Amino acid sequence: MSETFDRIPRGTHDILPEDEKYWSFVDDILKKHCLAMGLNQITTPVIDFKSLFIRSVGTQSDIVKKEIYSVQRLDTKTEDTKDKEERDELVLRPEVTAQVARAYIQHGMQTWPQPVRLFYLRQPNFRYERPQAGRYRQHFQFGVESFGSDDPLTDAQLILLLWQVFQDIKLSDNIIFDINTIGCKKCRPDVKKQIVKYYKAHEEQLCDDCRERLKKNPLRVLDCKNPKCQEITLEAPQIIDSICPECQTHFRQILEILDELEIPYNLNPQLVRGLDYYTRTVFEAREETDEKRQSSLVGGGRYDDLVEELGGTPTPAVGFSFGYERIIEKLKEKEIEVPELLGPEVLLVQLGDKAKIKSLPLVAKLNRLGFRTTVIPGKESLRSQLRMADRLGCEIALIIGQREAFDNTIIFRKMKEGVQETIDIERIEKFLIKYFKR
Ligand code: HAM
């Protein structure tokens, strides 16, 4: 018996037609805000070099340690030398920030007027995770990355953008931003020293992962979800107390702007985020009721050293990404009404061979004139085509039968009322304009 293909890899999903209205609703709002703010759109490849993510996201991150998928062609015999060199190096991207930083360097964006502010829409990312609600192996992100400004206004402006988006998609009632600062290159060693000193005294009680983190990435101990570690963390020194005065001022200014904007935030001294490139500001957005931060809707922060780390000239930067799946799940959970997608408003019904030949040129003409018009192939009878017009929600059916095809007329039928009249084919445009009041 031949195999039936009716499954999909774990942790992935199809976006079905019935769901597309949610995705488009979110996309339209995101794009509107980004363009209004003067951001430029960028799209990067789904495959990229492993070394890019190792260097940026970091060897100690869960992403690099456990989650990256490699990419290989099945046939390695016919590769040319260049492909051979790249073979073991290609992976499915786990995130977009590193790629956008790479693009900034590669395309000489340092010479553009700064800051260079870019956004990406509906970009798939791949992480080998244990699939569960809101956690997928392929998930889609929207994000913004801003290069060339260390002004606290930039950080606040990105949070404002997000806040406005949450307002527009009607989720803002219940959203809060967790925010923290983790210091810069200069003061981070001090911060680490304080943290290590504190946790060393409690090492026995820490989970195995945290004992390991204490050696390699001590700040991550702060946001461990293990209840025992969290108890110890309650008394841990706060990062804000050991960062340098410049970082303190930077952070204070962001908070002042957020206060002025009345954006709800929560100073969260345990927030450090799991990617190595962050400096200074880190933030997440979540539902207020999700106090344990199980499922962040947005994650972001500053990464002032990343461009230099990837070989570019030193360039401060800040950005964020949000996951579509988690946002769309919230829209559905809260039964937020989203607009239906616009389908055709006019169906051209064609009966007989001559009408068939005339139908597509007429559809093309009406579409060009701005009337959303279609024809349904494979249906021969008047009844079945009219039924289709009803199902598609078309307000007008234009019918060309044998006779109409012959004497250049057409039947103009108002679907709701069921009334119709035969008109000269040249007069369609006028009738449509009058009916749709355009
Ligand atoms: P991240 O926190 O790893 O940060 O991901 C950002 C958002 O993507 C999360 O808040 C969540 O909504 C969504 N997300 C992440 N992993 C999954 C998953 N497995 N399933 C479903 N949704 C997921 C970054 O990716 C950084 N690049 C953010 C950034 C941009 N920082 C600076 N610029």
mmCIF file of C-alpha atoms in Angstrom, residues 25-42 115-122 141-146 157-166 168 319-322 324:
data_model
loop_
_atom_site.group_PDB
_atom_site.id
_atom_site.type_symbol
_atom_site.label_atom_id
_atom_site.label_comp_id
_atom_site.label_asym_id
_atom_site.label_seq_id
_atom_site.Cartn_x
_atom_site.Cartn_y
_atom_site.Cartn_z
ATOM 1 C CA PHE A 25 -4.755 41.699 10.737
ATOM 2 C CA VAL A 26 -1.525 41.678 12.752
ATOM 3 C CA ASP A 27 0.697 42.167 9.666
ATOM 4 C CA ASP A 28 -1.315 45.160 8.454
ATOM 5 C CA ILE A 29 -1.090 46.918 11.824
ATOM 6 C CA LEU A 30 2.620 46.190 12.189
ATOM 7 C CA LYS A 31 3.442 47.432 8.736
ATOM 8 C CA LYS A 32 1.338 50.567 9.165
ATOM 9 C CA HIS A 33 3.182 51.519 12.376
ATOM 10 C CA CYS A 34 6.635 50.669 11.053
ATOM 11 C CA LEU A 35 6.206 52.680 7.873
ATOM 12 C CA ALA A 36 4.678 55.610 9.779
ATOM 13 C CA MET A 37 7.785 55.595 11.978
ATOM 14 C CA GLY A 38 10.096 55.636 8.972
ATOM 15 C CA LEU A 39 11.447 52.109 9.378
ATOM 16 C CA ASN A 40 12.617 50.106 6.360
ATOM 17 C CA GLN A 41 11.732 46.477 5.736
ATOM 18 C CA ILE A 42 14.390 43.786 5.434
ATOM 19 C CA PRO A 115 20.214 55.415 13.010
ATOM 20 C CA VAL A 116 19.405 52.705 10.489
ATOM 21 C CA ARG A 117 16.074 51.264 11.580
ATOM 22 C CA LEU A 118 14.860 48.031 10.042
ATOM 23 C CA PHE A 119 11.896 45.743 10.525
ATOM 24 C CA TYR A 120 11.044 42.226 9.421
ATOM 25 C CA LEU A 121 7.589 40.680 9.059
ATOM 26 C CA ARG A 122 6.416 37.085 9.433
ATOM 27 C CA GLN A 141 8.580 36.577 14.255
ATOM 28 C CA PHE A 142 8.054 40.232 13.603
ATOM 29 C CA GLY A 143 10.935 42.391 14.778
ATOM 30 C CA VAL A 144 12.628 45.760 14.696
ATOM 31 C CA GLU A 145 16.392 46.382 14.867
ATOM 32 C CA SER A 146 17.791 49.895 15.218
ATOM 33 C CA GLN A 157 10.530 54.490 21.129
ATOM 34 C CA LEU A 158 10.622 50.768 20.349
ATOM 35 C CA ILE A 159 8.615 50.015 23.468
ATOM 36 C CA LEU A 160 6.132 52.709 22.447
ATOM 37 C CA LEU A 161 5.817 51.139 19.002
ATOM 38 C CA LEU A 162 4.996 47.821 20.630
ATOM 39 C CA TRP A 163 2.551 49.439 23.010
ATOM 40 C CA GLN A 164 0.715 51.097 20.122
ATOM 41 C CA VAL A 165 0.586 47.794 18.280
ATOM 42 C CA PHE A 166 -0.855 46.088 21.371
ATOM 43 C CA ASP A 168 -4.406 48.480 17.942
ATOM 44 C CA GLY A 319 15.718 45.753 18.955
ATOM 45 C CA PHE A 320 12.977 43.300 19.757
ATOM 46 C CA SER A 321 11.034 40.454 18.202
ATOM 47 C CA PHE A 322 7.578 39.122 18.818
ATOM 48 C CA TYR A 324 3.030 35.673 15.948
#
